[in-house]
Amino acid sequence: VAALGFPGDLAGRRVLVSAGPTREYLDPVRFLSNPSSGRMGYAVAEAARDRGAEVVLVSGPTALPAPAGVHFEAVETAEEMLGALLKHFAWSELLVMSAAVADWRAAHPKGEKEAKSGERQTLELVRTPDILETLAARRRNQVLVGFAMETHAGVARAADKARRKGLAFICLNYPTREGTAFGGSENEVTLVTQAGDAEPLPRMPKRELADRILDRAKPLLPPPTP
Ligand code: CTP
Ligand code: CA
């Protein structure tokens, strides 16, 4: 729409999006990660851009090209993602945190690749920073949106996360739905508020879902600053 000369309903709004997995290195060539494709977050960034928003996309490693017309920053670790988001958070009015942040990193990452030895090995892990909690503690009037994938007690656990992380709502999905969530081009989510209100959305293309998420966040945004 914006490209055709219309301002778009998010014209000038400042949207910060995170996408993709993080990588937590065990040594220079091995890491802990997850199968996030980045497609959901890239769809949100592109939808916001097409509606006229200024968009910053902070992305972990994905196979996707950086979207045109978006300020793009590539990161690898949770720590780097936090650093990149911190740089842009004060500027932003809406944060859509669709990245799948690894929860653990190696306590003692090796500086060199070492040959394997023995038949058994233990790995000591420490927590990565909780990015949303860190940003929530610094928020002024930003609207925060998260994602969660749960295998059980989804709505209750998602509502708890929304409260803990100060989210307007959280997009809950289940890893068992065929062709949705990780990697697929479609997704089926339930929008869950801090109060535990749950609005199940039908399965739809990620790009369409991105617009639904933006529709839901839009009325919560602070009044535009001239
Ligand atoms: N998240 C984050 N920083 C982390 C972990 C998660 O900002 N270190 C964000 C995710 O990007 C997502 C939301 O928090 O938007 C919920 O992620 P989830 O993994 O479900 O939450 P966790 O707090 O990590 O809870 P769990 O122990 O169930 O994994
Ligand atoms: Ca987690």
PDB file of C-alpha atoms and ligand atoms in Angstrom:
ATOM      1  CA  VAL A   1       0.000   0.000   0.000  1.00  0.00           C
ATOM      2  CA  ALA A   2       2.726   2.458   1.052  1.00  0.00           C
ATOM      3  CA  ALA A   3       4.594   1.617  -2.161  1.00  0.00           C
ATOM      4  CA  LEU A   4       1.609   2.804  -4.224  1.00  0.00           C
ATOM      5  CA  GLY A   5       1.776   6.236  -2.668  1.00  0.00           C
ATOM      6  CA  PHE A   6      -0.765   5.748   0.122  1.00  0.00           C
ATOM      7  CA  PRO A   7       0.624   6.440   3.576  1.00  0.00           C
ATOM      8  CA  GLY A   8      -0.517   3.135   5.134  1.00  0.00           C
ATOM      9  CA  ASP A   9      -2.232   2.756   8.511  1.00  0.00           C
ATOM     10  CA  LEU A  10       1.103   2.389  10.346  1.00  0.00           C
ATOM     11  CA  ALA A  11       2.761   5.330   8.579  1.00  0.00           C
ATOM     12  CA  GLY A  12       5.730   6.559  10.589  1.00  0.00           C
ATOM     13  CA  ARG A  13       5.177   4.086  13.435  1.00  0.00           C
ATOM     14  CA  ARG A  14       8.446   2.610  14.724  1.00  0.00           C
ATOM     15  CA  VAL A  15       8.415  -1.163  14.813  1.00  0.00           C
ATOM     16  CA  LEU A  16      11.215  -3.357  16.155  1.00  0.00           C
ATOM     17  CA  VAL A  17      11.078  -7.058  15.252  1.00  0.00           C
ATOM     18  CA  SER A  18      13.258  -9.986  16.266  1.00  0.00           C
ATOM     19  CA  ALA A  19      13.321 -13.192  14.264  1.00  0.00           C
ATOM     20  CA  GLY A  20      15.063 -16.518  13.849  1.00  0.00           C
ATOM     21  CA  PRO A  21      16.976 -18.688  16.289  1.00  0.00           C
ATOM     22  CA  THR A  22      20.011 -17.791  18.338  1.00  0.00           C
ATOM     23  CA  ARG A  23      23.208 -19.853  18.381  1.00  0.00           C
ATOM     24  CA  GLU A  24      25.085 -20.501  21.578  1.00  0.00           C
ATOM     25  CA  TYR A  25      28.561 -21.750  20.748  1.00  0.00           C
ATOM     26  CA  LEU A  26      30.166 -24.701  22.527  1.00  0.00           C
ATOM     27  CA  ASP A  27      33.363 -24.162  20.543  1.00  0.00           C
ATOM     28  CA  PRO A  28      34.154 -22.285  17.296  1.00  0.00           C
ATOM     29  CA  VAL A  29      32.289 -24.841  15.133  1.00  0.00           C
ATOM     30  CA  ARG A  30      29.470 -26.224  17.319  1.00  0.00           C
ATOM     31  CA  PHE A  31      26.452 -24.595  18.885  1.00  0.00           C
ATOM     32  CA  LEU A  32      23.118 -25.101  20.639  1.00  0.00           C
ATOM     33  CA  SER A  33      20.174 -23.794  18.639  1.00  0.00           C
ATOM     34  CA  ASN A  34      16.631 -24.626  17.469  1.00  0.00           C
ATOM     35  CA  PRO A  35      14.765 -25.064  14.163  1.00  0.00           C
ATOM     36  CA  SER A  36      13.286 -21.538  13.937  1.00  0.00           C
ATOM     37  CA  SER A  37      13.183 -20.518  10.254  1.00  0.00           C
ATOM     38  CA  GLY A  38      12.641 -16.814  10.914  1.00  0.00           C
ATOM     39  CA  ARG A  39       9.643 -16.763   8.569  1.00  0.00           C
ATOM     40  CA  MET A  40       7.128 -15.480  11.132  1.00  0.00           C
ATOM     41  CA  GLY A  41       9.290 -12.530  12.184  1.00  0.00           C
ATOM     42  CA  TYR A  42      10.277 -11.634   8.614  1.00  0.00           C
ATOM     43  CA  ALA A  43       6.571 -11.671   7.713  1.00  0.00           C
ATOM     44  CA  VAL A  44       5.843  -9.241  10.561  1.00  0.00           C
ATOM     45  CA  ALA A  45       8.689  -6.953   9.450  1.00  0.00           C
ATOM     46  CA  GLU A  46       7.449  -6.983   5.830  1.00  0.00           C
ATOM     47  CA  ALA A  47       3.809  -6.443   6.792  1.00  0.00           C
ATOM     48  CA  ALA A  48       4.712  -3.473   9.010  1.00  0.00           C
ATOM     49  CA  ARG A  49       6.898  -2.018   6.249  1.00  0.00           C
ATOM     50  CA  ASP A  50       4.105  -2.381   3.689  1.00  0.00           C
ATOM     51  CA  ARG A  51       1.744  -0.536   6.036  1.00  0.00           C
ATOM     52  CA  GLY A  52       4.153   2.408   6.200  1.00  0.00           C
ATOM     53  CA  ALA A  53       6.028   1.689   9.428  1.00  0.00           C
ATOM     54  CA  GLU A  54       9.741   2.274   9.926  1.00  0.00           C
ATOM     55  CA  VAL A  55      11.064  -1.174  10.700  1.00  0.00           C
ATOM     56  CA  VAL A  56      14.198  -2.514  12.361  1.00  0.00           C
ATOM     57  CA  LEU A  57      14.626  -6.281  12.039  1.00  0.00           C
ATOM     58  CA  VAL A  58      17.144  -8.026  14.305  1.00  0.00           C
ATOM     59  CA  SER A  59      17.656 -11.554  13.084  1.00  0.00           C
ATOM     60  CA  GLY A  60      19.460 -14.665  14.158  1.00  0.00           C
ATOM     61  CA  PRO A  61      20.872 -16.894  11.387  1.00  0.00           C
ATOM     62  CA  THR A  62      18.215 -17.832   8.799  1.00  0.00           C
ATOM     63  CA  ALA A  63      18.153 -18.819   5.116  1.00  0.00           C
ATOM     64  CA  LEU A  64      15.957 -15.796   4.275  1.00  0.00           C
ATOM     65  CA  PRO A  65      17.122 -12.681   2.408  1.00  0.00           C
ATOM     66  CA  ALA A  66      17.044  -9.423   4.370  1.00  0.00           C
ATOM     67  CA  PRO A  67      13.770  -7.686   3.433  1.00  0.00           C
ATOM     68  CA  ALA A  68      14.105  -4.527   1.343  1.00  0.00           C
ATOM     69  CA  GLY A  69      13.175  -1.253   2.973  1.00  0.00           C
ATOM     70  CA  VAL A  70      13.898  -2.480   6.476  1.00  0.00           C
ATOM     71  CA  HIS A  71      16.906  -1.703   8.689  1.00  0.00           C
ATOM     72  CA  PHE A  72      18.431  -5.155   9.142  1.00  0.00           C
ATOM     73  CA  GLU A  73      20.874  -6.344  11.795  1.00  0.00           C
ATOM     74  CA  ALA A  74      22.217  -9.892  11.856  1.00  0.00           C
ATOM     75  CA  VAL A  75      23.185 -11.464  15.179  1.00  0.00           C
ATOM     76  CA  GLU A  76      24.046 -14.935  16.400  1.00  0.00           C
ATOM     77  CA  THR A  77      23.886 -15.281  20.179  1.00  0.00           C
ATOM     78  CA  ALA A  78      21.197 -14.290  22.682  1.00  0.00           C
ATOM     79  CA  GLU A  79      23.680 -11.823  24.153  1.00  0.00           C
ATOM     80  CA  GLU A  80      24.196 -10.188  20.726  1.00  0.00           C
ATOM     81  CA  MET A  81      20.459 -10.123  20.096  1.00  0.00           C
ATOM     82  CA  LEU A  82      19.918  -8.366  23.419  1.00  0.00           C
ATOM     83  CA  GLY A  83      22.625  -5.832  22.525  1.00  0.00           C
ATOM     84  CA  ALA A  84      21.111  -5.092  19.109  1.00  0.00           C
ATOM     85  CA  LEU A  85      17.576  -4.770  20.504  1.00  0.00           C
ATOM     86  CA  LEU A  86      18.764  -2.532  23.347  1.00  0.00           C
ATOM     87  CA  LYS A  87      20.209  -0.114  20.759  1.00  0.00           C
ATOM     88  CA  HIS A  88      16.818   0.331  19.102  1.00  0.00           C
ATOM     89  CA  PHE A  89      14.375  -0.217  21.963  1.00  0.00           C
ATOM     90  CA  ALA A  90      14.095   3.408  23.128  1.00  0.00           C
ATOM     91  CA  TRP A  91      13.366   4.429  19.519  1.00  0.00           C
ATOM     92  CA  SER A  92      10.656   1.817  19.068  1.00  0.00           C
ATOM     93  CA  GLU A  93       6.928   1.963  19.793  1.00  0.00           C
ATOM     94  CA  LEU A  94       6.197  -1.705  19.184  1.00  0.00           C
ATOM     95  CA  LEU A  95       8.432  -4.731  19.736  1.00  0.00           C
ATOM     96  CA  VAL A  96       7.392  -8.035  18.177  1.00  0.00           C
ATOM     97  CA  MET A  97       9.678 -10.640  19.704  1.00  0.00           C
ATOM     98  CA  SER A  98       9.316 -13.615  17.416  1.00  0.00           C
ATOM     99  CA  ALA A  99      12.912 -14.838  17.818  1.00  0.00           C
ATOM    100  CA  ALA A 100      13.374 -18.293  19.312  1.00  0.00           C
ATOM    101  CA  VAL A 101      16.019 -17.377  21.864  1.00  0.00           C
ATOM    102  CA  ALA A 102      18.094 -20.295  23.170  1.00  0.00           C
ATOM    103  CA  ASP A 103      17.586 -20.625  26.917  1.00  0.00           C
ATOM    104  CA  TRP A 104      21.041 -22.032  27.670  1.00  0.00           C
ATOM    105  CA  ARG A 105      24.614 -21.423  26.665  1.00  0.00           C
ATOM    106  CA  ALA A 106      27.828 -23.243  27.525  1.00  0.00           C
ATOM    107  CA  ALA A 107      29.279 -22.174  30.872  1.00  0.00           C
ATOM    108  CA  HIS A 108      32.796 -22.636  29.512  1.00  0.00           C
ATOM    109  CA  PRO A 109      32.832 -22.392  25.703  1.00  0.00           C
ATOM    110  CA  LYS A 110      36.056 -23.774  24.224  1.00  0.00           C
ATOM    111  CA  GLY A 111      38.257 -21.364  22.305  1.00  0.00           C
ATOM    112  CA  GLU A 112      39.478 -24.160  20.018  1.00  0.00           C
ATOM    113  CA  LYS A 113      37.868 -27.178  18.437  1.00  0.00           C
ATOM    114  CA  GLU A 114      39.088 -30.105  20.507  1.00  0.00           C
ATOM    115  CA  ALA A 115      39.247 -33.764  19.381  1.00  0.00           C
ATOM    116  CA  LYS A 116      36.721 -36.004  21.077  1.00  0.00           C
ATOM    117  CA  SER A 117      37.945 -38.329  23.819  1.00  0.00           C
ATOM    118  CA  GLY A 118      36.250 -40.936  26.016  1.00  0.00           C
ATOM    119  CA  GLU A 119      32.717 -42.318  25.670  1.00  0.00           C
ATOM    120  CA  ARG A 120      30.838 -39.806  27.798  1.00  0.00           C
ATOM    121  CA  GLN A 121      30.898 -36.081  28.244  1.00  0.00           C
ATOM    122  CA  THR A 122      28.948 -33.642  30.383  1.00  0.00           C
ATOM    123  CA  LEU A 123      28.263 -30.078  29.446  1.00  0.00           C
ATOM    124  CA  GLU A 124      27.678 -27.331  31.971  1.00  0.00           C
ATOM    125  CA  LEU A 125      25.116 -24.765  30.831  1.00  0.00           C
ATOM    126  CA  VAL A 126      24.150 -21.356  32.148  1.00  0.00           C
ATOM    127  CA  ARG A 127      21.090 -19.283  31.342  1.00  0.00           C
ATOM    128  CA  THR A 128      21.110 -16.773  28.537  1.00  0.00           C
ATOM    129  CA  PRO A 129      19.664 -13.329  29.346  1.00  0.00           C
ATOM    130  CA  ASP A 130      15.868 -13.095  29.161  1.00  0.00           C
ATOM    131  CA  ILE A 131      15.656 -10.445  26.461  1.00  0.00           C
ATOM    132  CA  LEU A 132      11.979  -9.547  26.885  1.00  0.00           C
ATOM    133  CA  GLU A 133      12.289  -9.273  30.661  1.00  0.00           C
ATOM    134  CA  THR A 134      15.359  -7.054  30.271  1.00  0.00           C
ATOM    135  CA  LEU A 135      13.604  -4.788  27.770  1.00  0.00           C
ATOM    136  CA  ALA A 136      10.338  -4.754  29.751  1.00  0.00           C
ATOM    137  CA  ALA A 137      12.278  -3.309  32.703  1.00  0.00           C
ATOM    138  CA  ARG A 138      13.360  -0.398  30.432  1.00  0.00           C
ATOM    139  CA  ARG A 139      10.087   0.273  28.695  1.00  0.00           C
ATOM    140  CA  ARG A 140       8.401   3.650  28.678  1.00  0.00           C
ATOM    141  CA  ASN A 141       5.254   3.166  26.613  1.00  0.00           C
ATOM    142  CA  GLN A 142       6.337   0.524  24.126  1.00  0.00           C
ATOM    143  CA  VAL A 143       3.891  -2.252  23.313  1.00  0.00           C
ATOM    144  CA  LEU A 144       5.511  -5.686  23.624  1.00  0.00           C
ATOM    145  CA  VAL A 145       4.329  -8.820  21.844  1.00  0.00           C
ATOM    146  CA  GLY A 146       5.852 -12.273  22.391  1.00  0.00           C
ATOM    147  CA  PHE A 147       5.579 -15.780  21.003  1.00  0.00           C
ATOM    148  CA  ALA A 148       5.472 -19.063  22.855  1.00  0.00           C
ATOM    149  CA  MET A 149       5.403 -22.665  21.836  1.00  0.00           C
ATOM    150  CA  GLU A 150       4.047 -25.010  24.469  1.00  0.00           C
ATOM    151  CA  THR A 151       3.395 -28.731  24.472  1.00  0.00           C
ATOM    152  CA  HIS A 152       0.926 -28.638  27.383  1.00  0.00           C
ATOM    153  CA  ALA A 153      -1.066 -26.200  29.565  1.00  0.00           C
ATOM    154  CA  GLY A 154      -0.552 -23.689  26.781  1.00  0.00           C
ATOM    155  CA  VAL A 155      -2.919 -20.883  27.721  1.00  0.00           C
ATOM    156  CA  ALA A 156      -2.013 -20.846  31.421  1.00  0.00           C
ATOM    157  CA  ARG A 157       1.719 -20.954  30.717  1.00  0.00           C
ATOM    158  CA  ALA A 158       1.458 -18.324  27.986  1.00  0.00           C
ATOM    159  CA  ALA A 159      -0.564 -15.960  30.224  1.00  0.00           C
ATOM    160  CA  ASP A 160       2.043 -16.399  32.942  1.00  0.00           C
ATOM    161  CA  LYS A 161       4.788 -15.455  30.457  1.00  0.00           C
ATOM    162  CA  ALA A 162       2.786 -12.448  29.275  1.00  0.00           C
ATOM    163  CA  ARG A 163       2.595 -11.190  32.870  1.00  0.00           C
ATOM    164  CA  ARG A 164       6.239 -11.942  33.665  1.00  0.00           C
ATOM    165  CA  LYS A 165       7.461 -10.241  30.487  1.00  0.00           C
ATOM    166  CA  GLY A 166       4.982  -7.336  30.462  1.00  0.00           C
ATOM    167  CA  LEU A 167       3.438  -8.329  27.127  1.00  0.00           C
ATOM    168  CA  ALA A 168       0.273  -6.894  25.614  1.00  0.00           C
ATOM    169  CA  PHE A 169      -0.334 -10.404  24.319  1.00  0.00           C
ATOM    170  CA  ILE A 170       1.543 -13.532  23.394  1.00  0.00           C
ATOM    171  CA  CYS A 171       1.053 -15.656  20.286  1.00  0.00           C
ATOM    172  CA  LEU A 172       0.810 -19.237  21.445  1.00  0.00           C
ATOM    173  CA  ASN A 173       1.380 -22.180  19.162  1.00  0.00           C
ATOM    174  CA  TYR A 174       1.834 -25.894  19.514  1.00  0.00           C
ATOM    175  CA  PRO A 175       4.679 -27.804  17.857  1.00  0.00           C
ATOM    176  CA  THR A 176       2.398 -30.702  16.947  1.00  0.00           C
ATOM    177  CA  ARG A 177       0.223 -28.946  14.354  1.00  0.00           C
ATOM    178  CA  GLU A 178       1.181 -30.244  10.907  1.00  0.00           C
ATOM    179  CA  GLY A 179       2.988 -27.720   8.775  1.00  0.00           C
ATOM    180  CA  THR A 180       2.684 -24.842  11.242  1.00  0.00           C
ATOM    181  CA  ALA A 181       5.062 -23.013  13.556  1.00  0.00           C
ATOM    182  CA  PHE A 182       8.717 -23.919  12.964  1.00  0.00           C
ATOM    183  CA  GLY A 183       9.567 -23.732   9.306  1.00  0.00           C
ATOM    184  CA  GLY A 184       6.144 -23.827   7.673  1.00  0.00           C
ATOM    185  CA  SER A 185       4.605 -21.064   5.589  1.00  0.00           C
ATOM    186  CA  GLU A 186       1.429 -21.134   7.664  1.00  0.00           C
ATOM    187  CA  ASN A 187       0.813 -20.805  11.353  1.00  0.00           C
ATOM    188  CA  GLU A 188      -2.048 -21.361  13.746  1.00  0.00           C
ATOM    189  CA  VAL A 189      -1.874 -19.401  16.975  1.00  0.00           C
ATOM    190  CA  THR A 190      -3.976 -18.397  19.934  1.00  0.00           C
ATOM    191  CA  LEU A 191      -3.536 -14.816  21.153  1.00  0.00           C
ATOM    192  CA  VAL A 192      -3.277 -14.877  24.960  1.00  0.00           C
ATOM    193  CA  THR A 193      -3.409 -11.812  27.225  1.00  0.00           C
ATOM    194  CA  GLN A 194      -1.956 -11.308  30.700  1.00  0.00           C
ATOM    195  CA  ALA A 195      -5.454 -11.923  32.091  1.00  0.00           C
ATOM    196  CA  GLY A 196      -5.549 -15.305  30.376  1.00  0.00           C
ATOM    197  CA  ASP A 197      -8.070 -14.309  27.706  1.00  0.00           C
ATOM    198  CA  ALA A 198      -7.453 -16.546  24.717  1.00  0.00           C
ATOM    199  CA  GLU A 199      -8.476 -15.809  21.129  1.00  0.00           C
ATOM    200  CA  PRO A 200      -7.807 -18.756  18.825  1.00  0.00           C
ATOM    201  CA  LEU A 201      -7.123 -17.674  15.244  1.00  0.00           C
ATOM    202  CA  PRO A 202      -7.635 -19.980  12.279  1.00  0.00           C
ATOM    203  CA  ARG A 203      -4.667 -21.441  10.481  1.00  0.00           C
ATOM    204  CA  MET A 204      -3.427 -18.934   7.890  1.00  0.00           C
ATOM    205  CA  PRO A 205      -0.325 -17.891   5.951  1.00  0.00           C
ATOM    206  CA  LYS A 206       2.316 -16.294   8.189  1.00  0.00           C
ATOM    207  CA  ARG A 207       2.050 -13.050   6.253  1.00  0.00           C
ATOM    208  CA  GLU A 208      -1.692 -12.837   6.947  1.00  0.00           C
ATOM    209  CA  LEU A 209      -1.118 -13.675  10.589  1.00  0.00           C
ATOM    210  CA  ALA A 210       1.509 -10.915  10.712  1.00  0.00           C
ATOM    211  CA  ASP A 211      -1.176  -8.428   9.681  1.00  0.00           C
ATOM    212  CA  ARG A 212      -3.576  -9.784  12.305  1.00  0.00           C
ATOM    213  CA  ILE A 213      -0.909  -9.340  14.994  1.00  0.00           C
ATOM    214  CA  LEU A 214      -0.271  -5.758  13.844  1.00  0.00           C
ATOM    215  CA  ASP A 215      -4.041  -5.080  13.767  1.00  0.00           C
ATOM    216  CA  ARG A 216      -4.263  -6.233  17.339  1.00  0.00           C
ATOM    217  CA  ALA A 217      -1.250  -4.166  18.519  1.00  0.00           C
ATOM    218  CA  LYS A 218      -2.145  -0.977  16.618  1.00  0.00           C
ATOM    219  CA  PRO A 219      -4.856   0.408  18.953  1.00  0.00           C
ATOM    220  CA  LEU A 220      -2.491  -0.116  21.925  1.00  0.00           C
ATOM    221  CA  LEU A 221       0.262   2.096  20.460  1.00  0.00           C
ATOM    222  CA  PRO A 222       0.998   5.442  22.097  1.00  0.00           C
ATOM    223  CA  PRO A 223      -0.438   8.481  20.286  1.00  0.00           C
ATOM    224  CA  PRO A 224       1.845   9.402  17.346  1.00  0.00           C
ATOM    225  CA  THR A 225       4.473  12.031  18.163  1.00  0.00           C
ATOM    226  CA  PRO A 226       4.573  14.781  15.525  1.00  0.00           C
TER     227      PRO A 226
HETATM  228  N1  CTP B   1      12.480 -14.839  25.178  1.00  0.00           N
HETATM  229  C1  CTP B   1      13.407 -13.863  25.426  1.00  0.00           C
HETATM  230  N2  CTP B   1      14.623 -14.189  25.993  1.00  0.00           N
HETATM  231  C2  CTP B   1      14.893 -15.460  26.320  1.00  0.00           C
HETATM  232  C3  CTP B   1      13.935 -16.475  26.088  1.00  0.00           C
HETATM  233  C4  CTP B   1      12.737 -16.127  25.494  1.00  0.00           C
HETATM  234  O1  CTP B   1      13.146 -12.698  25.141  1.00  0.00           O
HETATM  235  N3  CTP B   1      16.074 -15.749  26.859  1.00  0.00           N
HETATM  236  C5  CTP B   1      11.198 -14.460  24.546  1.00  0.00           C
HETATM  237  C6  CTP B   1      10.900 -15.193  23.248  1.00  0.00           C
HETATM  238  O2  CTP B   1      11.431 -14.476  22.149  1.00  0.00           O
HETATM  239  C7  CTP B   1       9.385 -15.217  23.226  1.00  0.00           C
HETATM  240  C8  CTP B   1       8.999 -15.219  24.693  1.00  0.00           C
HETATM  241  O3  CTP B   1      10.155 -14.799  25.427  1.00  0.00           O
HETATM  242  O4  CTP B   1       8.820 -14.070  22.617  1.00  0.00           O
HETATM  243  C9  CTP B   1       8.550 -16.556  25.208  1.00  0.00           C
HETATM  244  O5  CTP B   1       9.568 -17.512  24.918  1.00  0.00           O
HETATM  245  P1  CTP B   1       9.576 -18.885  25.702  1.00  0.00           P
HETATM  246  O6  CTP B   1      10.751 -19.685  25.294  1.00  0.00           O
HETATM  247  O7  CTP B   1       8.227 -19.487  25.569  1.00  0.00           O
HETATM  248  O8  CTP B   1       9.718 -18.353  27.205  1.00  0.00           O
HETATM  249  P2  CTP B   1      10.759 -18.711  28.332  1.00  0.00           P
HETATM  250  O9  CTP B   1      10.692 -17.573  29.322  1.00  0.00           O
HETATM  251  O10 CTP B   1      12.097 -19.022  27.777  1.00  0.00           O
HETATM  252  O11 CTP B   1      10.094 -19.970  29.027  1.00  0.00           O
HETATM  253  P3  CTP B   1      10.413 -21.561  28.884  1.00  0.00           P
HETATM  254  O12 CTP B   1      11.216 -21.869  30.100  1.00  0.00           O
HETATM  255  O13 CTP B   1       9.063 -22.195  28.872  1.00  0.00           O
HETATM  256  O14 CTP B   1      11.169 -21.802  27.597  1.00  0.00           O
HETATM  257 CA    CA B   2      12.544 -20.676  26.195  1.00  0.00          CA
END
